[in-house]
PDB file of C-alpha atoms in Angstrom:
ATOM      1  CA  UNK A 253     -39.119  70.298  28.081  1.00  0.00           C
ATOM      2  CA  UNK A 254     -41.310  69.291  25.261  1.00  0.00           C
ATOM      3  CA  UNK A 255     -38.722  68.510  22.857  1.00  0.00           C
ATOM      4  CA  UNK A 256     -36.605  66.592  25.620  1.00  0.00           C
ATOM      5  CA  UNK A 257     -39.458  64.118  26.212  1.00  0.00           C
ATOM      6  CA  UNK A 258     -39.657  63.786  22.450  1.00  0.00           C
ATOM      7  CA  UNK A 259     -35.975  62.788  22.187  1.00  0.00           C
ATOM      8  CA  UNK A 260     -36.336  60.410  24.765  1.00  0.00           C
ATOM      9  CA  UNK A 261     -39.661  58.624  23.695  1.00  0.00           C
ATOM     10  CA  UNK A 262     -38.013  58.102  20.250  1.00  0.00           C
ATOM     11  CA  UNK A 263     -34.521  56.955  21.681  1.00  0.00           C
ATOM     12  CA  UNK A 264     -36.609  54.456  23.619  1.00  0.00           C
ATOM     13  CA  UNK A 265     -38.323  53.323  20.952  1.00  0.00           C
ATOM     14  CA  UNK A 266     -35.578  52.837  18.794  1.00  0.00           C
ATOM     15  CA  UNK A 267     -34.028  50.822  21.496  1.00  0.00           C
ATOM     16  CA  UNK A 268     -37.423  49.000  22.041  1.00  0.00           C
ATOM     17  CA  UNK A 269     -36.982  48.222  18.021  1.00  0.00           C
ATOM     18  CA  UNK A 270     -33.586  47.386  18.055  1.00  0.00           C
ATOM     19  CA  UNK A 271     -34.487  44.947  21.158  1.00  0.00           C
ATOM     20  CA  UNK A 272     -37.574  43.610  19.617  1.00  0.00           C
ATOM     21  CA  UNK A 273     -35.267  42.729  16.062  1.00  0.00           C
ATOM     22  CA  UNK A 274     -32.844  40.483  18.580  1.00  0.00           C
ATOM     23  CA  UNK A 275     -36.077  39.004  20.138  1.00  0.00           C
ATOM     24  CA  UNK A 276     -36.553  37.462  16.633  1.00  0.00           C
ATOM     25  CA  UNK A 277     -33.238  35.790  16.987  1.00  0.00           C
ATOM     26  CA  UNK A 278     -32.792  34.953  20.533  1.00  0.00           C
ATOM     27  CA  UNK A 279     -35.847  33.345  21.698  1.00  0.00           C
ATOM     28  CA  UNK A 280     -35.952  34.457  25.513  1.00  0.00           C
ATOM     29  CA  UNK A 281     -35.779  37.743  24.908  1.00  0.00           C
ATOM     30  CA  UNK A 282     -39.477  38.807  23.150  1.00  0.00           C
ATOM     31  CA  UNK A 283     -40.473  40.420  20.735  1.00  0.00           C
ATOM     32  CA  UNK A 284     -43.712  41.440  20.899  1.00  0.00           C
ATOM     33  CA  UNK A 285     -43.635  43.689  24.122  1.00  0.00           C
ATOM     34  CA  UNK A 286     -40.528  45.781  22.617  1.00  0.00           C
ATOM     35  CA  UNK A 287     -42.367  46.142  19.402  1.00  0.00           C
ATOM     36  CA  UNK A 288     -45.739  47.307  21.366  1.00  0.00           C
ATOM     37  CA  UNK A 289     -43.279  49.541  23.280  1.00  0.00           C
ATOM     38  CA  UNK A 290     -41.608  50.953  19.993  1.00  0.00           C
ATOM     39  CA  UNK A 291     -45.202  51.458  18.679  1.00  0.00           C
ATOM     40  CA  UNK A 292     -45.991  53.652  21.654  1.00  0.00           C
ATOM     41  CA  UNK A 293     -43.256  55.486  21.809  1.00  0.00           C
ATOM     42  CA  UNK A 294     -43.334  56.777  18.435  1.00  0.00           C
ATOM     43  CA  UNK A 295     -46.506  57.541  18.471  1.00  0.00           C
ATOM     44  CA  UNK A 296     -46.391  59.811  21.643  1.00  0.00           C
ATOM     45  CA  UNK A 297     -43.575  61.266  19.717  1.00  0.00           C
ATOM     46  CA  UNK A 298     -43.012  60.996  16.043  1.00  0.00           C
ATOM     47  CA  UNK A 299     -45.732  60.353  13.793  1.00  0.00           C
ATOM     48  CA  UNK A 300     -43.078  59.710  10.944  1.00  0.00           C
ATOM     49  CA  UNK A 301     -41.119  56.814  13.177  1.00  0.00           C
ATOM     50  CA  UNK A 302     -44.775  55.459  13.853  1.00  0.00           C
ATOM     51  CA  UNK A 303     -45.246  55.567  10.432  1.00  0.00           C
ATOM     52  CA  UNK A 304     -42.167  53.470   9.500  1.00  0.00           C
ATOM     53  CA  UNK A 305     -42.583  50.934  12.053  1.00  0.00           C
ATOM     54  CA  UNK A 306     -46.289  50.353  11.374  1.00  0.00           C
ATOM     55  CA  UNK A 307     -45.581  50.280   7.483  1.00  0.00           C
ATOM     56  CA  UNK A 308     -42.298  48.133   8.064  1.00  0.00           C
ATOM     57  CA  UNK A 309     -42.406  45.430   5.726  1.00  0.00           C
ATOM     58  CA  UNK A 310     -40.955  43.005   8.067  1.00  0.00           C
ATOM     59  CA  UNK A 311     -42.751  43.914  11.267  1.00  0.00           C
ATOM     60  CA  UNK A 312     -45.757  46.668  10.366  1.00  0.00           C
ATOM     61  CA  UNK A 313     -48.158  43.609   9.349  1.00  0.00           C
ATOM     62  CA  UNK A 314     -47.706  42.275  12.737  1.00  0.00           C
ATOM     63  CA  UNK A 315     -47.689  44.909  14.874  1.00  0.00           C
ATOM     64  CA  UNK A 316     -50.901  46.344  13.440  1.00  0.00           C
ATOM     65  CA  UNK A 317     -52.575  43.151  13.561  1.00  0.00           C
ATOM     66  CA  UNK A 318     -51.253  42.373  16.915  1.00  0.00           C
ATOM     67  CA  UNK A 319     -52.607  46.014  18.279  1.00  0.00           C
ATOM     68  CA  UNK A 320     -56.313  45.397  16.483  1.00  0.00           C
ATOM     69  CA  UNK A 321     -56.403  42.402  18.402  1.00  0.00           C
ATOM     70  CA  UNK A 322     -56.273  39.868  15.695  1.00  0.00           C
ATOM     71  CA  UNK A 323     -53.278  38.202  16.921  1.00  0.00           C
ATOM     72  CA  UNK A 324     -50.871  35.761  15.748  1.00  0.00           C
ATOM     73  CA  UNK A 325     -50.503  33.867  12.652  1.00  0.00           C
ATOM     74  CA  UNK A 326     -50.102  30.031  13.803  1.00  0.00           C
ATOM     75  CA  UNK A 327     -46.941  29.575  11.772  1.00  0.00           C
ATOM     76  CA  UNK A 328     -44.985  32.169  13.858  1.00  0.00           C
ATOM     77  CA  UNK A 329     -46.298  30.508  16.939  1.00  0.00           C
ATOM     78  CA  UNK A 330     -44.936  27.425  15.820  1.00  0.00           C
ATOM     79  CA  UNK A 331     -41.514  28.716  14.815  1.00  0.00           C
ATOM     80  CA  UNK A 332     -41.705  30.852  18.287  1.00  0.00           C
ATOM     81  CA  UNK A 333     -42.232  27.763  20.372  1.00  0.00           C
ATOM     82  CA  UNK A 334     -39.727  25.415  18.461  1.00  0.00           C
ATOM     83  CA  UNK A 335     -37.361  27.690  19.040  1.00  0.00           C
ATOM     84  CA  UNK A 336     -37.403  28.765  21.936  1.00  0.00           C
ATOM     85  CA  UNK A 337     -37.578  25.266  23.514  1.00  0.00           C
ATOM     86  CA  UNK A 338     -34.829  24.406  21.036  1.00  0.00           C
ATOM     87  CA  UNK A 339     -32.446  26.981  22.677  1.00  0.00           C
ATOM     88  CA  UNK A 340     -33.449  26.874  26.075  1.00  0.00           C
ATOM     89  CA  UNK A 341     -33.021  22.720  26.489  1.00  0.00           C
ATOM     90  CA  UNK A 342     -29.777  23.817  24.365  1.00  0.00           C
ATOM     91  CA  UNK A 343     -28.913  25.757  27.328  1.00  0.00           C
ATOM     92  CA  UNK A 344     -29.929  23.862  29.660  1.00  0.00           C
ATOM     93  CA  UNK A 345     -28.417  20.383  28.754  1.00  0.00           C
ATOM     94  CA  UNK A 346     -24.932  21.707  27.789  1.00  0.00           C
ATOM     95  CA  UNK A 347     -24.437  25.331  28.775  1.00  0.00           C
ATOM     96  CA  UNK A 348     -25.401  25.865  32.484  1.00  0.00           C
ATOM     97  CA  UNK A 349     -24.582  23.718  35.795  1.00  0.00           C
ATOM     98  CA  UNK A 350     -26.666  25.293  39.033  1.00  0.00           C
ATOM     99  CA  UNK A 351     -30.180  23.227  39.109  1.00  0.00           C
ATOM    100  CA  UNK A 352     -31.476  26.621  40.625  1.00  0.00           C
ATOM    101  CA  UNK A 353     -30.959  28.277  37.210  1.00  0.00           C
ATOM    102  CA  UNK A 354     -32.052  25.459  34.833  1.00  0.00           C
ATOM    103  CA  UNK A 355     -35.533  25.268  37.144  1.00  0.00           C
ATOM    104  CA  UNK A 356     -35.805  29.514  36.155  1.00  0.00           C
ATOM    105  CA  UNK A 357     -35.378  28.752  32.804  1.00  0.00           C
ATOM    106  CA  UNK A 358     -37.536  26.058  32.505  1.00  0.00           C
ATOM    107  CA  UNK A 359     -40.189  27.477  34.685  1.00  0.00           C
ATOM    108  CA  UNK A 360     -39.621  30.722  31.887  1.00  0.00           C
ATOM    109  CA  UNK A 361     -39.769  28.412  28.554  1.00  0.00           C
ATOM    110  CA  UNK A 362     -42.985  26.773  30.293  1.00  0.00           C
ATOM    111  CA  UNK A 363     -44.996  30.369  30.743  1.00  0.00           C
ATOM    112  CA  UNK A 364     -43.756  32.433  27.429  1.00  0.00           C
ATOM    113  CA  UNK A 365     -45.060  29.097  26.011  1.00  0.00           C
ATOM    114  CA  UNK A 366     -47.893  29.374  27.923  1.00  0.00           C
ATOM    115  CA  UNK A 367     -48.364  32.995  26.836  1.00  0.00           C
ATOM    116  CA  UNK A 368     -47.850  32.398  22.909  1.00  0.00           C
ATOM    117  CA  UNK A 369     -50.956  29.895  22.939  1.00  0.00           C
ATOM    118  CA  UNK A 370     -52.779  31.451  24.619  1.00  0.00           C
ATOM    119  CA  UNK A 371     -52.647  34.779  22.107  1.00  0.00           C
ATOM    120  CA  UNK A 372     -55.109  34.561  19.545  1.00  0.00           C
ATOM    121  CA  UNK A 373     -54.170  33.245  16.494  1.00  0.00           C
ATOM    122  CA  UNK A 374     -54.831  35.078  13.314  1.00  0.00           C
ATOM    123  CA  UNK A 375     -56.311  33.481  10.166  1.00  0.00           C
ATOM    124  CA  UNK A 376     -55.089  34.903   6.809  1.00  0.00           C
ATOM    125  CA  UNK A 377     -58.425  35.703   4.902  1.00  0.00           C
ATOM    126  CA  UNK A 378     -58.076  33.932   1.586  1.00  0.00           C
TER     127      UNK A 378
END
């Protein structure tokens, strides 16, 4: 039973990766939560995928600064926000016609903005 929760914490947090990588990319889907998930995962069941993700040298810096509560540097707040307002007015303007779903995604642009200022923001120490 041991080894089947195992498997399943580490397919999770693969998937929780794999989702947190597109998150990058695709601005209403985030990244952060998938990435905590990930982090979790593997470390409730393999300290070598914990390992790699922590030590990744495209999200380990992050992650571990993100989980000792240091936060967020400002320029990937700035890039987060640009563009995710960038592809959701995209969406909005040309993509979708019911008013009932451009209100959702506006009302959802407004709070993930909300959310990304209000997360600390982490100052490289020089």
């Amino acid at each position: 039973m041991k080894q089947v929760k195992q498997k399943l914490l580490i397919i999770a947090g693969t998937l929780s990766v794999i989702l947190g990588i597109i998150g990058i990319f695709v601005p209403i889907l985030p990244t952060t939560p998938f990435l905590l998930l990930a982090a979790f995962c593997y470390s409730r069941s393999s300290e070598n995928f914990y390992n790699w993700l922590i030590g990744n040298k495209f999200c380990g810096q992050y992650i571990r600064n993100y989980l000792q509560g240091k936060g967020i540097p400002l320029k990937q707040k700035l890039y987060t926000i640009i563009l995710l307002w960038a592809t959701i007015m995209f969406t909005v303007f040309f993509i979708i016609k019911p008013l009932w779903l451009k209100s959702i995604l506006i009302f959802i642009v407004i709070a993930v903005t909300v959310h990304i200022v209000i997360i600390k923001t982490y100052k490289y120490k020089k």
